[in-house]
CSV table of C-alpha atoms and ligand atoms in Angstrom, one decimal:
chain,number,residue,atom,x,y,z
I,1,UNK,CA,-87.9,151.9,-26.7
I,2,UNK,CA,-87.5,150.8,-22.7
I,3,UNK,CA,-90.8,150.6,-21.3
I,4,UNK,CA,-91.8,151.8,-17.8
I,5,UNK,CA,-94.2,149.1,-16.2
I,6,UNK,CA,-96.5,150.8,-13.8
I,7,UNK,CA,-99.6,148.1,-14.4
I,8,UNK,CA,-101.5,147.7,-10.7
I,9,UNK,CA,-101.5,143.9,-11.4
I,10,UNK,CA,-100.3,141.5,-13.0
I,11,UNK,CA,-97.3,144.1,-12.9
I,12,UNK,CA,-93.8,144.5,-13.3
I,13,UNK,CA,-91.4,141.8,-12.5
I,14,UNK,CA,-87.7,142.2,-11.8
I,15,UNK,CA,-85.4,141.3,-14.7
I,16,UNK,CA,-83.9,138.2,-12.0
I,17,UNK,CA,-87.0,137.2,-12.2
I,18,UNK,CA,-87.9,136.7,-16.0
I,19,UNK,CA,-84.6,135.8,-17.1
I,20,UNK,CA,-83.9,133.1,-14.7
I,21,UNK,CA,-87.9,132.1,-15.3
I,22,UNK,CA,-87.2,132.0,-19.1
I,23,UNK,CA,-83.9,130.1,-18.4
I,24,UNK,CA,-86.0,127.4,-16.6
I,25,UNK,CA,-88.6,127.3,-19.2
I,26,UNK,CA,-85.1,125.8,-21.2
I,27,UNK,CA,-84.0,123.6,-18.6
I,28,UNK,CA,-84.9,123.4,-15.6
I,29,UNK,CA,-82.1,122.6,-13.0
I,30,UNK,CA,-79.9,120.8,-15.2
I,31,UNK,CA,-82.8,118.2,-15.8
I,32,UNK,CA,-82.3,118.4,-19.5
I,33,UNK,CA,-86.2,119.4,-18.6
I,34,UNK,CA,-88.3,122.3,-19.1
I,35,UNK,CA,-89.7,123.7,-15.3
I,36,UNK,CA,-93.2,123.1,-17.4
I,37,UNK,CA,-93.2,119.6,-17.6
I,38,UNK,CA,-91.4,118.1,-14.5
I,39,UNK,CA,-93.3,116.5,-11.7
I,40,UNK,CA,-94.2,118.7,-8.7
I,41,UNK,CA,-92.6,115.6,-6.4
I,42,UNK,CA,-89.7,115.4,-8.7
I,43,UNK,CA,-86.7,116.3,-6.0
I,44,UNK,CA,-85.7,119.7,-7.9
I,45,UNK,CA,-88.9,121.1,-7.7
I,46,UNK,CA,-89.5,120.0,-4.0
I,47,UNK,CA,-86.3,121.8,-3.2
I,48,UNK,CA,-87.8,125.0,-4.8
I,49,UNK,CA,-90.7,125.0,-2.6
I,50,UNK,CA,-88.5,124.3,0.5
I,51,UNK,CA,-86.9,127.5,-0.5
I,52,UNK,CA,-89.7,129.7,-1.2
I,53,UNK,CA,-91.3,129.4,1.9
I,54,UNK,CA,-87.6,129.1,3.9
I,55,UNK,CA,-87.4,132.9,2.0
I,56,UNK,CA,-90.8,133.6,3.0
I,57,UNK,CA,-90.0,133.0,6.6
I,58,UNK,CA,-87.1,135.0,6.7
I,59,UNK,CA,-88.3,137.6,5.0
I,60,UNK,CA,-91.0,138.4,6.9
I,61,UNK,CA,-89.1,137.1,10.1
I,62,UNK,CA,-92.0,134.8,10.4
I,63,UNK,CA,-92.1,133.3,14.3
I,64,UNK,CA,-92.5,129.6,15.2
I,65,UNK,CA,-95.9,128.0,14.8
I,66,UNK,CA,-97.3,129.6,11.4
I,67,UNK,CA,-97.3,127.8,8.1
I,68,UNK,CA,-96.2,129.1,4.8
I,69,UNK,CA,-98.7,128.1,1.7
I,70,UNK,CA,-98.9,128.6,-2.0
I,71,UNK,CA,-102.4,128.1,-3.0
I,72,UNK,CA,-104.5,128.5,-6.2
I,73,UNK,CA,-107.4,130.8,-6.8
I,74,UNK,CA,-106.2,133.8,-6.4
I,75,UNK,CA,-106.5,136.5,-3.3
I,76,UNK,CA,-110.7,136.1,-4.1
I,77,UNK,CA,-110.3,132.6,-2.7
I,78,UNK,CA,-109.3,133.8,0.5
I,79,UNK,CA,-112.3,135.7,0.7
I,80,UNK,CA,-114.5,132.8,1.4
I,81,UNK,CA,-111.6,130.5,2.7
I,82,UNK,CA,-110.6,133.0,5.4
I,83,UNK,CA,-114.1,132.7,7.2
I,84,UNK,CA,-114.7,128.9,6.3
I,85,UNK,CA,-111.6,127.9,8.5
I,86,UNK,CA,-111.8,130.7,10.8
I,87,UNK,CA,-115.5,132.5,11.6
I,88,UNK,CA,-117.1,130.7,14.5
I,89,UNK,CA,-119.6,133.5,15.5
I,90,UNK,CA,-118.9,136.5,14.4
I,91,UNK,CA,-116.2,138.7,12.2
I,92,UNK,CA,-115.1,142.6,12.7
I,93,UNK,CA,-114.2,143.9,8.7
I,94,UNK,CA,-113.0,147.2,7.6
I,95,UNK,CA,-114.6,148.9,4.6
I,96,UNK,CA,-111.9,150.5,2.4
I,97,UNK,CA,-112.1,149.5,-1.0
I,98,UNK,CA,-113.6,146.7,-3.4
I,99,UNK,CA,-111.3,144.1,-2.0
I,100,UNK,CA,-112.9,144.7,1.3
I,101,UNK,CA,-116.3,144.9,0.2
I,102,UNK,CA,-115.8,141.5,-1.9
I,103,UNK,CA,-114.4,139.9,1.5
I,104,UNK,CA,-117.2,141.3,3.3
I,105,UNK,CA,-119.2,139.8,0.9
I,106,UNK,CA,-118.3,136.1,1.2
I,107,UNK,CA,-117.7,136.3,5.1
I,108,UNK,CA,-121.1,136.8,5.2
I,109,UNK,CA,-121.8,133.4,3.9
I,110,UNK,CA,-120.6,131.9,6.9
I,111,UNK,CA,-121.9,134.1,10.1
I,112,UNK,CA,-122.0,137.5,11.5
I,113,UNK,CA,-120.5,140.3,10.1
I,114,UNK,CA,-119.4,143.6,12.0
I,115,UNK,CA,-118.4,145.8,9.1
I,116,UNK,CA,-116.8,148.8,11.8
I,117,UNK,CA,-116.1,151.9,9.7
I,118,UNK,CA,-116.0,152.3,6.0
I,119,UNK,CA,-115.1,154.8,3.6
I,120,UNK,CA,-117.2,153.7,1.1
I,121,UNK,CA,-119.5,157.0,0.9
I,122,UNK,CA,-116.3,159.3,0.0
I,123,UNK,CA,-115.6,156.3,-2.8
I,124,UNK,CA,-112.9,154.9,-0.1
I,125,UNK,CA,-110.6,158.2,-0.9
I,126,UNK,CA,-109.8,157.5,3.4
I,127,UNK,CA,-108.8,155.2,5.7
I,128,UNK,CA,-111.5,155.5,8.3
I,129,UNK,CA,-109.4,155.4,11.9
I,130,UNK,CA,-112.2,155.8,14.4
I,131,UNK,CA,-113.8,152.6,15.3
I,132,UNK,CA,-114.1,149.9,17.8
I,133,UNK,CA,-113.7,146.0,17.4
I,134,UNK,CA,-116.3,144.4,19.2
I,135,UNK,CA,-114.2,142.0,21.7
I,136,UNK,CA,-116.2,139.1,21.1
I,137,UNK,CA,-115.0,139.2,17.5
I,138,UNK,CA,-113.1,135.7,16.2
I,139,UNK,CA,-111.2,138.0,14.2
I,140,UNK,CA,-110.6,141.5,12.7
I,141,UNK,CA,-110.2,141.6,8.7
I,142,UNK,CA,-108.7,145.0,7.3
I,143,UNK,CA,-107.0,145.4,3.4
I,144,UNK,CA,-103.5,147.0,4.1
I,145,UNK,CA,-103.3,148.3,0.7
I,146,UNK,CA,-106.5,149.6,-1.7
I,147,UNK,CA,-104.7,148.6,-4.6
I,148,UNK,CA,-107.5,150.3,-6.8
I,149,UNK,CA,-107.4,153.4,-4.4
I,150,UNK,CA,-104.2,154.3,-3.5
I,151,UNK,CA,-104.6,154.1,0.3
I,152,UNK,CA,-102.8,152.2,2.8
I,153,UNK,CA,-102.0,151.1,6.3
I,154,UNK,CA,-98.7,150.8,6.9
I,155,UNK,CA,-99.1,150.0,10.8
I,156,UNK,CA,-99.8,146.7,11.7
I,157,UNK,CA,-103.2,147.9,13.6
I,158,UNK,CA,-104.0,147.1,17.4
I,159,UNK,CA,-106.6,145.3,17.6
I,160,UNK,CA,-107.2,145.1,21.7
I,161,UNK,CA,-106.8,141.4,21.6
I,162,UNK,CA,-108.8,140.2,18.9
I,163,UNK,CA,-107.0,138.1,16.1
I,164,UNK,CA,-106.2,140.3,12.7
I,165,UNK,CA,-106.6,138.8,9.0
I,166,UNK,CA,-105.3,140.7,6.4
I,167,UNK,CA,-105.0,140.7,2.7
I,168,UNK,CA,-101.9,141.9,2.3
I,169,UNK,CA,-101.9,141.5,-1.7
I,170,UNK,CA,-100.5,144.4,-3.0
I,171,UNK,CA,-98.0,145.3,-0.2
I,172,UNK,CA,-96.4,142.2,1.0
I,173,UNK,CA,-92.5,142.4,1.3
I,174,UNK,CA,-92.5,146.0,1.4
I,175,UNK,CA,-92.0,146.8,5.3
I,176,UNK,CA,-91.7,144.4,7.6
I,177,UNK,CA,-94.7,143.3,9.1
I,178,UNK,CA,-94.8,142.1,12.8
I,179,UNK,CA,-96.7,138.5,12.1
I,180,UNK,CA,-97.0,137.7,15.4
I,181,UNK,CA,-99.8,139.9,15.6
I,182,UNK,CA,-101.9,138.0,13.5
I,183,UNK,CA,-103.4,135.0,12.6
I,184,UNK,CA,-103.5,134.7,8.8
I,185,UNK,CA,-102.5,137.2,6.3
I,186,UNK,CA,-102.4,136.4,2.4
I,187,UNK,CA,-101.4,137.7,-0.5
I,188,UNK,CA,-101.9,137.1,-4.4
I,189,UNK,CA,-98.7,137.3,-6.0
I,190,UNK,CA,-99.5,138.8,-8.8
I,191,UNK,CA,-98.5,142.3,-7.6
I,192,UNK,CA,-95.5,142.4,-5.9
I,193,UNK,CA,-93.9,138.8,-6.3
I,194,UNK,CA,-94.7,136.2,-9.3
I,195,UNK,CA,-96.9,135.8,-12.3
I,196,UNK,CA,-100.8,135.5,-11.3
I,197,UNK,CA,-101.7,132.4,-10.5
I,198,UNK,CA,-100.5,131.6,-7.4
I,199,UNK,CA,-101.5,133.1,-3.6
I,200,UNK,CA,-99.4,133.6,-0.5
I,201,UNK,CA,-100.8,132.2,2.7
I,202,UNK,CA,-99.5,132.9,6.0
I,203,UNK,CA,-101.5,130.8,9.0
I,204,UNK,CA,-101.0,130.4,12.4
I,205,UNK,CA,-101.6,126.6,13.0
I,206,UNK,CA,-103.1,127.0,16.5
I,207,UNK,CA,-105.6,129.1,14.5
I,208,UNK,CA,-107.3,126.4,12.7
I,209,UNK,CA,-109.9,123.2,13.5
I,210,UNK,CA,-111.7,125.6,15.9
I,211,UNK,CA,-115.0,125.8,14.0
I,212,UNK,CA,-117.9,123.0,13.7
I,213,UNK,CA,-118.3,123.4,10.0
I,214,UNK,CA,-117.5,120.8,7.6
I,215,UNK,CA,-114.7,122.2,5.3
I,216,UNK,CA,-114.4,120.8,1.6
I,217,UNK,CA,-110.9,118.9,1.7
I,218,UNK,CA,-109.0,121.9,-0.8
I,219,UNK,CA,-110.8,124.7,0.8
I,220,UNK,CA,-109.3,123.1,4.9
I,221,UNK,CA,-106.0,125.2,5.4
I,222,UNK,CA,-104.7,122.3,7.7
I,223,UNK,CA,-104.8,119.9,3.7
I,224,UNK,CA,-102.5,122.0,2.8
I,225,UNK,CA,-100.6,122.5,6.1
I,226,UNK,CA,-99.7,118.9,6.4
I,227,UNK,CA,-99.4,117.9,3.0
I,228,UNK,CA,-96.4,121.4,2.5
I,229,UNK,CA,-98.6,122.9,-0.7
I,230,UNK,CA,-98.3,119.8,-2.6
I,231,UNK,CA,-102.0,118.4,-1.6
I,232,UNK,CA,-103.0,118.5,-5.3
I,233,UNK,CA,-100.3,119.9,-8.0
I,234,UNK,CA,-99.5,123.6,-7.3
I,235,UNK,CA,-99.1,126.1,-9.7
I,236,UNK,CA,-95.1,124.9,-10.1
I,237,UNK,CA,-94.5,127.8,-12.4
I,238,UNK,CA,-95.5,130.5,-10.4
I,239,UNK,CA,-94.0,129.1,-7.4
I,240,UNK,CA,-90.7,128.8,-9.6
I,241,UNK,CA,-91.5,132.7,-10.2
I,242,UNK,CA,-91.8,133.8,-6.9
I,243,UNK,CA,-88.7,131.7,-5.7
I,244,UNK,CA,-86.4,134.4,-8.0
I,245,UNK,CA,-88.2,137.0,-6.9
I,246,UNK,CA,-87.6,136.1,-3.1
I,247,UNK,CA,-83.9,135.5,-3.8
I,248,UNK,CA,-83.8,138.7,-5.2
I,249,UNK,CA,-85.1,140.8,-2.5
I,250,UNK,CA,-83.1,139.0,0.1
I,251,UNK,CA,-80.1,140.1,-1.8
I,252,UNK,CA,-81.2,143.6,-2.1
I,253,UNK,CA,-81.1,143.4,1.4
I,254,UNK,CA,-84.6,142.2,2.6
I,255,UNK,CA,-87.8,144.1,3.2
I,256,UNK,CA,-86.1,147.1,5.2
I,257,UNK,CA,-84.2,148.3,2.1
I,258,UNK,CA,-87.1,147.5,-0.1
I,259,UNK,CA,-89.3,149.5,2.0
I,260,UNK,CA,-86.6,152.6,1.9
I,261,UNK,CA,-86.4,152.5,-2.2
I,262,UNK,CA,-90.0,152.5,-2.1
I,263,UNK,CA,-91.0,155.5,0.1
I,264,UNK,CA,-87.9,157.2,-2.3
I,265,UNK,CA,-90.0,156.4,-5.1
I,266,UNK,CA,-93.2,157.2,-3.6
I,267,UNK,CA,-92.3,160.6,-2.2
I,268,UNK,CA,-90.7,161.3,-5.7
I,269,UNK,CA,-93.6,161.1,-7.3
I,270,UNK,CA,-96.2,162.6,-4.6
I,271,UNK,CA,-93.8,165.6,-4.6
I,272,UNK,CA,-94.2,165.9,-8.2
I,273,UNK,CA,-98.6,166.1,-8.1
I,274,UNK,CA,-98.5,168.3,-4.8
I,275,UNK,CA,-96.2,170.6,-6.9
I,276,UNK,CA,-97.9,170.5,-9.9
I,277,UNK,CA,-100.8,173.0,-11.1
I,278,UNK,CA,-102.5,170.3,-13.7
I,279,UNK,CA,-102.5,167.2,-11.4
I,280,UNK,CA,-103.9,166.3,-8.4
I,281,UNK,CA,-104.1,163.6,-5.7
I,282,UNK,CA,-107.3,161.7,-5.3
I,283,UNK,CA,-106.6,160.7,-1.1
I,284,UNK,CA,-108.0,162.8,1.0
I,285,UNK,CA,-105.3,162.1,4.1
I,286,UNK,CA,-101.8,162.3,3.0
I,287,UNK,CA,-101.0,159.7,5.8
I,288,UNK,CA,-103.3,157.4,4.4
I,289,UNK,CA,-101.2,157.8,1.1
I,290,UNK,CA,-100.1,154.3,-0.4
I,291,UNK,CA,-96.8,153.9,-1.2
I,292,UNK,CA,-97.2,151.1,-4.3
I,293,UNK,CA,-100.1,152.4,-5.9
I,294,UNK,CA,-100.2,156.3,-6.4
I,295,UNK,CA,-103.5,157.7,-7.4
I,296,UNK,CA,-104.0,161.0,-9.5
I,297,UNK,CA,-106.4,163.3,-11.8
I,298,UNK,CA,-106.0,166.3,-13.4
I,299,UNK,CA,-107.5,169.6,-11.7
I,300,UNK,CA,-111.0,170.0,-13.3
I,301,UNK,CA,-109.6,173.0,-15.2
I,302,UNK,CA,-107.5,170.3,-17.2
I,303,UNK,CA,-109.5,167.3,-16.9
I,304,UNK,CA,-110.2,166.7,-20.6
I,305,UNK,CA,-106.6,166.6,-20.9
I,306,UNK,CA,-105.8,163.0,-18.9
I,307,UNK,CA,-106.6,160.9,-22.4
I,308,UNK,CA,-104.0,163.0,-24.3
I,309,UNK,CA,-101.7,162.9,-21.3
I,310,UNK,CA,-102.1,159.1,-21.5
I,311,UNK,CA,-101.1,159.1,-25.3
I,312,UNK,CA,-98.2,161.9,-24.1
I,313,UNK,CA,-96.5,159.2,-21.6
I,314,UNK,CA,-96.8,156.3,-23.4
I,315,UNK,CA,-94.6,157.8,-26.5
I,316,UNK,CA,-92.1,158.1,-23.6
I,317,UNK,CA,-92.5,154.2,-22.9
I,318,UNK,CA,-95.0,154.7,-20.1
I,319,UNK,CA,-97.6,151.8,-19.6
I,320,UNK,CA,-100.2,151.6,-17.6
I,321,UNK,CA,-101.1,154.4,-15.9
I,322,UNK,CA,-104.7,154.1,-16.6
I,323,UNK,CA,-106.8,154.8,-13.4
I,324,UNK,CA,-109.1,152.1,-12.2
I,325,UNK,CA,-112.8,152.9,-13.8
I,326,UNK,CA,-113.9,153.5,-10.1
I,327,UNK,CA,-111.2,156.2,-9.8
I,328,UNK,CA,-110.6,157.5,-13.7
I,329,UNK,CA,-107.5,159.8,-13.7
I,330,UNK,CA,-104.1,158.0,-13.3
I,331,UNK,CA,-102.9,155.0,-10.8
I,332,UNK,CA,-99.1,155.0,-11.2
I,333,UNK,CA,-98.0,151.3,-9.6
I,334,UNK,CA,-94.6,151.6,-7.9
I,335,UNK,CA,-94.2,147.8,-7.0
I,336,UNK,CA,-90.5,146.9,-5.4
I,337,UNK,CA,-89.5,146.1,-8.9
I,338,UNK,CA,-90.8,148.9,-10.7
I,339,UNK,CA,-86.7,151.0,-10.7
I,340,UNK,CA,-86.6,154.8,-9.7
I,341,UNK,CA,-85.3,155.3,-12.9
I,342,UNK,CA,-89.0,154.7,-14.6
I,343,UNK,CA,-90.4,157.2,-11.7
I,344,UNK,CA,-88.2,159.6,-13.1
I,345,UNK,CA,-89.7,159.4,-16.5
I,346,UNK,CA,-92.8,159.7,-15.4
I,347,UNK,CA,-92.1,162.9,-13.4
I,348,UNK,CA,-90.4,164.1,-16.4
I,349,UNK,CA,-93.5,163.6,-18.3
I,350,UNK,CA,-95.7,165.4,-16.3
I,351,UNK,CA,-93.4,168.4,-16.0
I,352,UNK,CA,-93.0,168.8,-19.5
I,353,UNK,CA,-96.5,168.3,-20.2
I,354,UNK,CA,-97.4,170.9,-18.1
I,355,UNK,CA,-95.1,172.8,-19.7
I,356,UNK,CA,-96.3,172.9,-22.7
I,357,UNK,CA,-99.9,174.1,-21.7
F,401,PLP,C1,-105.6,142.2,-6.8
F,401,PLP,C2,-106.2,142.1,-5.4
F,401,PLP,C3,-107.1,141.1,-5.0
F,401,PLP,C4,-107.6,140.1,-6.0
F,401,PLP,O1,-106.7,139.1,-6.3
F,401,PLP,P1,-107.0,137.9,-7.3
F,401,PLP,O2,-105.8,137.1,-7.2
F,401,PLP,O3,-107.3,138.5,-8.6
F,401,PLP,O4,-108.2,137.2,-6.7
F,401,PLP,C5,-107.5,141.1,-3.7
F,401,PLP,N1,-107.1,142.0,-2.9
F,401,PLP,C6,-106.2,143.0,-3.2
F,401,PLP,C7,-105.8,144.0,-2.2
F,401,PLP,C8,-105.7,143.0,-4.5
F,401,PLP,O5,-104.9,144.0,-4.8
């Protein structure tokens, strides 16, 4: 039976993706080789990371004077990394979900921290929107997607001046994203791009070798900077990943088109639970609704009905729709290769489970 992939992360992948993945894991650019066991300085694989972050850039219509990086260790990395290379004083952090809280976490390590709103007491179900970034901030860190929420900023905020970081993990390359605006935003790929194991960094080289701190050599941004990625060995398989996928969305017709197949998917799918008696959305603002990862319970007069609805969708083909423990109730995932088609099903489902009560 076709399955419909709606995993929050590691997630779906397009079929470009695995198949010319797989074909590389055969032979790998007419080397006779498998992608697994070729050099990282061997001239194929060199031009594959020439590529990637050439697609990166023009993806993201990324200006002069910022550096593409594939790094190891995951978005969590960043956490710490971020403020290492970047916190002189003082940092400005929004509170919306348990990415932000883990950032929070590690910034702290390294100076002081302004955490400016947070949502945390309504367990993150809103984007808080009235604060003010201290001006003497180094920087302003916000999460533009709660991937275990379901909330989102799809704006690139203002931030009066003051330089924005953002962990863009689970929504990079669907909307364009003015980079200009900030001064690092990263990414693990896991969601919306490659197989786990490699992150996304985009740094604005004026940004960096401005604090006093030593900086271990693999944790320095600049390492990898100068040395294009290929410091130590990157993860070449990932990278090889996320080169399809990058190829793919450019022919789709880049982030613009990506971002209109996913609102279509999204509104298809919010429609369905504001129309519905038996489910429910768990945001409380519907402009703070994300558009990848779409959050749901049943109405309490159903509620001991989401494990059999679980069991219901998944003889359709439907995995992963499991809520997040924080959350409980269903977290569809609508990545940019997740097909309307598998929306469909799953609107299907819930209409004809409904039905039936
Ligand atoms: C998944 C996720 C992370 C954690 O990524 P790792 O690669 O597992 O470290 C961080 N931030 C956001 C928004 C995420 O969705």
């Amino acid at each position: 039976m076709k399955k419909h992939n709606f995993y929050a992360g590691p997630s779906i992948l397009s079929q470009y993706t695995i198949k010319n993945t797989a074909d590389a894991i055969l032979n790998f650019a007419d080397t006779g080789l498998s992608v697994l066991e070729v050099s990282h300085r061997s001239k194929e694989f060199q031009a594959v990371m020439d590529e990637a972050v050439a697609l990166v850039k023009e993806l993201l219509d990324i200006p002069e004077g910022y550096s593409v990086l594939f790094l190891g260790g995951g978005a969590s990395l960043q956490f710490c990394m971020a403020p290492m290379n970047l916190l002189r004083t003082k940092a400005a952090y929004l509170e919306t979900g348990t990415w932000a809280v883990n950032a929070i976490k590690e910034a702290r390590l390294f100076g002081e921290v302004d955490v400016v709103a947070s949502s945390k007491d309504a367990n993150f179900t809103f984007i808080p929107k009235d604060y003010t970034i201290p001006a003497d901030a180094d920087y302003f860190h916000f999460t533009s997607n709660n991937t275990i929420y379901g909330t989102e900023m799809r704006n690139d905020p203002d931030a009066g001046g003051v330089r924005l970081i953002a962990d863009m993990s689970s929504d990079i390359f669907s909307r364009p994203v003015d980079v200009s605006k900030y001064d690092l935003i990263y990414a693990g790929a896991q969601k919306n791009l490659a197989p786990a194991g490699v992150t996304i960094a985009i740094v604005r080289d004026d940004a960096l070798g401005h604090v006093d701190r030593p900086i271990p050599t693999m944790l320095d941004y600049r390492t990898h900077v100068k040395k294009g990625s290929m410091f130590n060995t990157p993860p070449v398989l990932p990278i090889f990943a996320a080169l399809q996928t990058l190829r793919y969305y450019k022919e789709l017709g880049g982030v613009k088109e990506l971002e209109k197949m996913d609102l279509a998917k999204a509104a298809k799918l919010y429609d369905a639970i504001d129309s519905s008696r038996m489910f429910e959305g768990t945001v409380t603002d519907p402009s703070d609704r994300s558009i990848m990862n779409v959050c749901f319970v049943m109405t309490p007069e159903y509620k001991e009905l989401e494990k059999e609805f679980i069991d219901f969708a998944s003889s359709k083909g439907i995995v992963g729709i499991k809520g997040h423990r924080s959350v409980g109730g269903f977290r569809a995932s609508l990545y940019n290769a997740l097909p309307m088609e598998s929306v469909e099903v799953l609107v299907a489902a819930m209409k004809e489970f409904e039905s039936k009560r």
